[in-house]
Amino acid sequence: MKEFYTRYFNGSSNEKYINPKKGFESYFLHFDEGTDLELMSRTDIQNTPIEENRLGLTHFAFAFDSQEAVLRQTERLRTAGYTIAGEPRTSGDGYFESVVLDPDGNRIECVFRA
């Protein structure tokens, strides 16, 4: 998971934090725009499928500086074998966007505000 965000979204990572007593591990990923993302795993969490429409977090987005950049990123991820859940399009709220699934199945939008 860490490699997906560092390779395709230019995040930088700290060293893995491990707490063997609690069965907990995490990385903090930092992005140039000032956003941090913590990737956590615990041994006591069940692996359940992610539903597309559910309460809670349904997706998050990374902003790009042009439609062409969104198209390039979408093709880069497709070529690498990731699932494109939403082909590039202009949304009703004025964004040019595509949707890709990360390795855990989370929906990630690649967006440009047109």
XYZ file of N, CA and C in Angstrom:
342
model
N 0.826 -1.185 0.000
C 0.000 0.000 0.000
C 0.877 1.259 0.000
N 1.906 1.257 0.834
C 2.796 2.420 0.886
C 3.388 2.707 -0.485
N 3.826 1.666 -1.177
C 4.448 1.858 -2.486
C 3.474 2.492 -3.482
N 2.204 2.136 -3.426
C 1.197 2.713 -4.320
C 1.164 4.235 -4.172
N 1.097 4.722 -2.942
C 0.981 6.167 -2.713
C 2.301 6.909 -2.903
N 3.410 6.263 -2.628
C 4.687 6.943 -2.864
C 5.029 6.953 -4.350
N 4.753 5.869 -5.042
C 5.085 5.783 -6.468
C 4.138 6.603 -7.339
N 2.846 6.505 -7.109
C 1.881 7.102 -8.034
C 1.354 8.466 -7.602
N 1.540 8.833 -6.330
C 1.046 10.126 -5.863
C 2.127 10.948 -5.165
N 3.374 10.531 -5.315
C 4.543 11.282 -4.832
C 4.542 11.544 -3.334
N 4.024 10.620 -2.564
C 4.103 10.753 -1.115
C 5.485 10.357 -0.625
N 5.895 10.936 0.483
C 7.143 10.514 1.126
C 6.774 9.874 2.463
N 7.521 8.862 2.849
C 7.153 8.056 4.005
C 8.188 8.147 5.116
N 7.686 8.043 6.343
C 8.581 7.867 7.472
C 8.931 6.388 7.583
N 9.726 6.033 8.570
C 10.013 4.628 8.848
C 8.766 3.987 9.458
N 8.580 2.714 9.197
C 7.421 2.007 9.737
C 7.478 1.994 11.263
N 6.346 2.330 11.888
C 6.199 2.213 13.333
C 5.575 0.849 13.611
N 6.156 0.111 14.534
C 5.650 -1.221 14.873
C 5.456 -1.309 16.379
N 4.262 -1.743 16.785
C 3.977 -2.019 18.183
C 3.531 -3.482 18.260
N 4.477 -4.400 18.490
C 4.134 -5.823 18.475
C 3.157 -6.219 19.582
N 3.190 -5.515 20.700
C 2.292 -5.843 21.809
C 0.831 -5.652 21.403
N 0.566 -4.615 20.603
C -0.806 -4.337 20.163
C -1.098 -4.870 18.762
N -0.104 -5.459 18.110
C -0.305 -5.954 16.754
C -0.577 -4.826 15.774
N 0.101 -3.694 15.970
C -0.165 -2.471 15.205
C 1.080 -2.043 14.438
N 0.871 -1.638 13.184
C 1.943 -1.074 12.363
C 1.384 0.116 11.603
N 2.233 1.129 11.342
C 1.758 2.258 10.536
C 2.909 2.985 9.863
N 2.545 3.659 8.784
C 3.401 4.601 8.077
C 2.647 5.915 8.001
N 3.353 7.027 8.106
C 2.792 8.326 7.757
C 3.365 8.715 6.406
N 2.491 9.041 5.479
C 2.904 9.529 4.171
C 2.620 11.018 4.116
N 3.586 11.786 3.635
C 3.424 13.236 3.522
C 3.400 13.613 2.047
N 2.493 14.521 1.714
C 2.361 15.006 0.343
C 2.690 16.490 0.322
N 3.268 16.959 -0.781
C 3.766 18.334 -0.882
C 2.729 19.389 -0.548
N 1.467 19.104 -0.791
C 0.415 20.085 -0.541
C 0.135 20.268 0.948
N 0.808 19.515 1.802
C 0.631 19.650 3.242
C -0.264 18.589 3.858
N -0.711 17.650 3.074
C -1.586 16.590 3.566
C -0.756 15.396 4.020
N -1.177 14.783 5.116
C -0.571 13.544 5.587
C -1.620 12.441 5.557
N -1.182 11.246 5.274
C -2.049 10.078 5.246
C -1.373 9.006 6.086
N -2.097 8.466 7.065
C -1.540 7.383 7.869
C -2.107 6.059 7.376
N -1.222 5.148 7.029
C -1.601 3.797 6.624
C -1.344 2.881 7.804
N -2.405 2.306 8.337
C -2.299 1.492 9.545
C -2.753 0.069 9.267
N -2.184 -0.856 10.011
C -2.685 -2.229 10.002
C -2.638 -2.762 11.425
N -3.612 -3.619 11.702
C -3.693 -4.268 13.004
C -4.043 -5.721 12.782
N -3.518 -6.571 13.637
C -3.756 -8.001 13.481
C -5.170 -8.403 13.880
N -5.892 -7.555 14.611
C -7.230 -7.926 15.082
C -8.359 -7.364 14.213
N -8.035 -6.795 13.055
C -9.068 -6.261 12.164
C -9.386 -7.301 11.101
N -10.686 -7.540 10.912
C -11.113 -8.505 9.906
C -10.988 -7.898 8.517
N -10.677 -8.731 7.550
C -10.599 -8.306 6.159
C -11.985 -8.445 5.546
N -12.734 -7.331 5.478
C -14.074 -7.356 4.910
C -14.090 -6.554 3.621
N -14.905 -6.970 2.662
C -14.964 -6.245 1.390
C -15.438 -4.805 1.583
N -14.911 -3.913 0.750
C -15.327 -2.516 0.782
C -16.535 -2.361 -0.128
N -17.611 -1.793 0.408
C -18.804 -1.546 -0.387
C -18.708 -0.162 -1.015
N -19.199 -0.038 -2.246
C -19.079 1.224 -2.969
C -19.855 2.351 -2.288
N -21.094 2.112 -1.906
C -21.924 3.139 -1.269
C -22.190 2.719 0.164
N -21.518 3.377 1.083
C -21.646 3.020 2.490
C -21.475 4.274 3.329
N -21.829 4.186 4.582
C -21.569 5.288 5.501
C -20.080 5.361 5.778
N -19.601 6.557 6.070
C -18.184 6.735 6.367
C -17.416 7.161 5.137
N -16.127 6.952 5.165
C -15.264 7.334 4.047
C -15.627 6.525 2.808
N -15.950 7.221 1.715
C -16.242 6.518 0.465
C -15.166 6.747 -0.582
N -14.440 7.849 -0.484
C -13.313 8.107 -1.385
C -12.537 9.309 -0.873
N -11.349 9.503 -1.419
C -10.655 10.775 -1.274
C -9.988 11.089 -2.585
N -9.544 12.346 -2.741
C -9.110 12.818 -4.054
C -7.725 13.442 -3.995
N -7.019 13.312 -5.109
C -5.759 14.006 -5.335
C -5.978 14.969 -6.490
N -5.570 16.232 -6.299
C -5.744 17.259 -7.327
C -4.562 17.256 -8.290
N -4.877 17.435 -9.558
C -3.880 17.555 -10.621
C -4.054 18.911 -11.288
N -3.022 19.366 -12.011
C -3.067 20.731 -12.536
C -3.583 20.852 -13.962
N -4.097 19.766 -14.542
C -4.693 19.849 -15.879
C -5.481 18.573 -16.172
N -6.356 18.658 -17.171
C -7.065 17.461 -17.627
C -6.073 16.439 -18.167
N -5.060 16.937 -18.866
C -4.055 16.041 -19.433
C -3.328 15.265 -18.341
N -3.064 15.927 -17.218
C -2.394 15.247 -16.102
C -3.282 14.146 -15.523
N -4.588 14.398 -15.439
C -5.523 13.362 -14.975
C -5.516 12.186 -15.950
N -5.552 12.487 -17.244
C -5.525 11.426 -18.258
C -4.232 10.608 -18.175
N -3.096 11.293 -18.013
C -1.808 10.587 -17.908
C -1.777 9.685 -16.678
N -2.238 10.217 -15.548
C -2.233 9.435 -14.304
C -3.152 8.220 -14.432
N -4.309 8.421 -15.032
C -5.251 7.316 -15.211
C -4.622 6.213 -16.057
N -3.991 6.579 -17.151
C -3.364 5.580 -18.021
C -2.165 4.923 -17.346
N -1.425 5.693 -16.580
C -0.281 5.137 -15.840
C -0.748 4.049 -14.869
N -1.835 4.333 -14.152
C -2.369 3.364 -13.196
C -2.981 2.157 -13.910
N -3.681 2.405 -15.008
C -4.259 1.302 -15.787
C -3.150 0.373 -16.297
N -2.098 0.964 -16.850
C -0.978 0.187 -17.387
C -0.305 -0.642 -16.294
N -0.287 -0.105 -15.071
C 0.321 -0.824 -13.946
C -0.595 -1.917 -13.398
N -1.814 -2.015 -13.944
C -2.705 -3.095 -13.538
C -3.751 -2.732 -12.506
N -3.855 -1.457 -12.141
C -4.861 -1.052 -11.161
C -6.224 -0.900 -11.826
N -7.279 -1.135 -11.063
C -8.639 -1.056 -11.578
C -9.079 0.393 -11.695
N -9.533 0.765 -12.884
C -10.116 2.088 -13.094
C -11.613 1.925 -12.868
N -12.109 2.461 -11.762
C -13.516 2.308 -11.388
C -14.393 3.373 -12.023
N -13.785 4.444 -12.501
C -14.516 5.512 -13.175
C -13.625 6.132 -14.230
N -14.026 6.003 -15.478
C -13.232 6.555 -16.575
C -13.222 8.085 -16.506
N -12.192 8.721 -17.062
C -12.114 10.186 -17.041
C -13.368 10.822 -17.649
N -13.855 11.856 -16.956
C -15.065 12.553 -17.391
C -15.142 13.900 -16.692
N -16.006 14.757 -17.183
C -16.303 16.006 -16.488
C -17.553 15.769 -15.662
N -17.450 16.012 -14.364
C -18.563 15.762 -13.450
C -19.530 16.943 -13.455
N -20.689 16.732 -12.887
C -21.699 17.781 -12.804
C -21.285 18.963 -11.952
N -20.324 18.769 -11.057
C -19.869 19.877 -10.206
C -18.604 20.540 -10.734
N -18.266 20.276 -12.003
C -17.199 21.020 -12.656
C -15.801 20.454 -12.546
N -15.673 19.226 -12.113
C -14.351 18.606 -12.023
C -14.149 17.644 -13.189
N -12.926 17.604 -13.714
C -12.530 16.543 -14.633
C -11.887 15.494 -13.754
N -12.392 14.274 -13.784
C -11.964 13.284 -12.800
C -11.975 11.871 -13.355
N -11.194 11.036 -12.700
C -11.267 9.589 -12.888
C -11.195 8.969 -11.498
N -11.543 7.695 -11.412
C -11.529 6.998 -10.127
C -10.750 5.700 -10.290
N -9.792 5.485 -9.400
C -8.990 4.258 -9.400
C -9.137 3.597 -8.030
N -8.997 2.278 -8.005
C -9.004 1.557 -6.732
C -7.570 1.319 -6.293
N -7.282 1.670 -5.033
C -5.945 1.386 -4.509
C -5.845 -0.106 -4.195
N -4.697 -0.593 -3.739
C -4.543 -2.037 -3.499
C -5.535 -2.629 -2.497
N -6.081 -1.809 -1.595
C -7.080 -2.303 -0.643
C -8.506 -2.118 -1.144
N -8.675 -1.542 -2.340
C -10.010 -1.333 -2.892
C -10.626 0.010 -2.556
N -9.868 0.910 -1.926
C -10.378 2.253 -1.644
C -10.481 3.046 -2.940
N -11.523 3.862 -3.050
C -11.742 4.670 -4.247
C -10.937 5.962 -4.137
N -10.058 6.187 -5.110
C -9.212 7.369 -5.154
C -9.577 8.152 -6.408
N -9.979 9.418 -6.227
C -10.279 10.266 -7.378
C -9.033 11.046 -7.774
N -8.796 11.117 -9.064
C -7.779 11.990 -9.648
C -8.569 13.134 -10.270
N -8.391 14.362 -9.779
C -9.283 15.452 -10.180
C -8.521 16.677 -10.665
N -9.172 17.400 -11.571
C -8.759 18.731 -12.005
C -10.013 19.575 -12.018
N -9.951 20.725 -11.349
C -11.115 21.614 -11.338
C -11.117 22.391 -12.639
N -12.002 22.004 -13.541
C -12.078 22.598 -14.880
C -12.647 24.014 -14.842
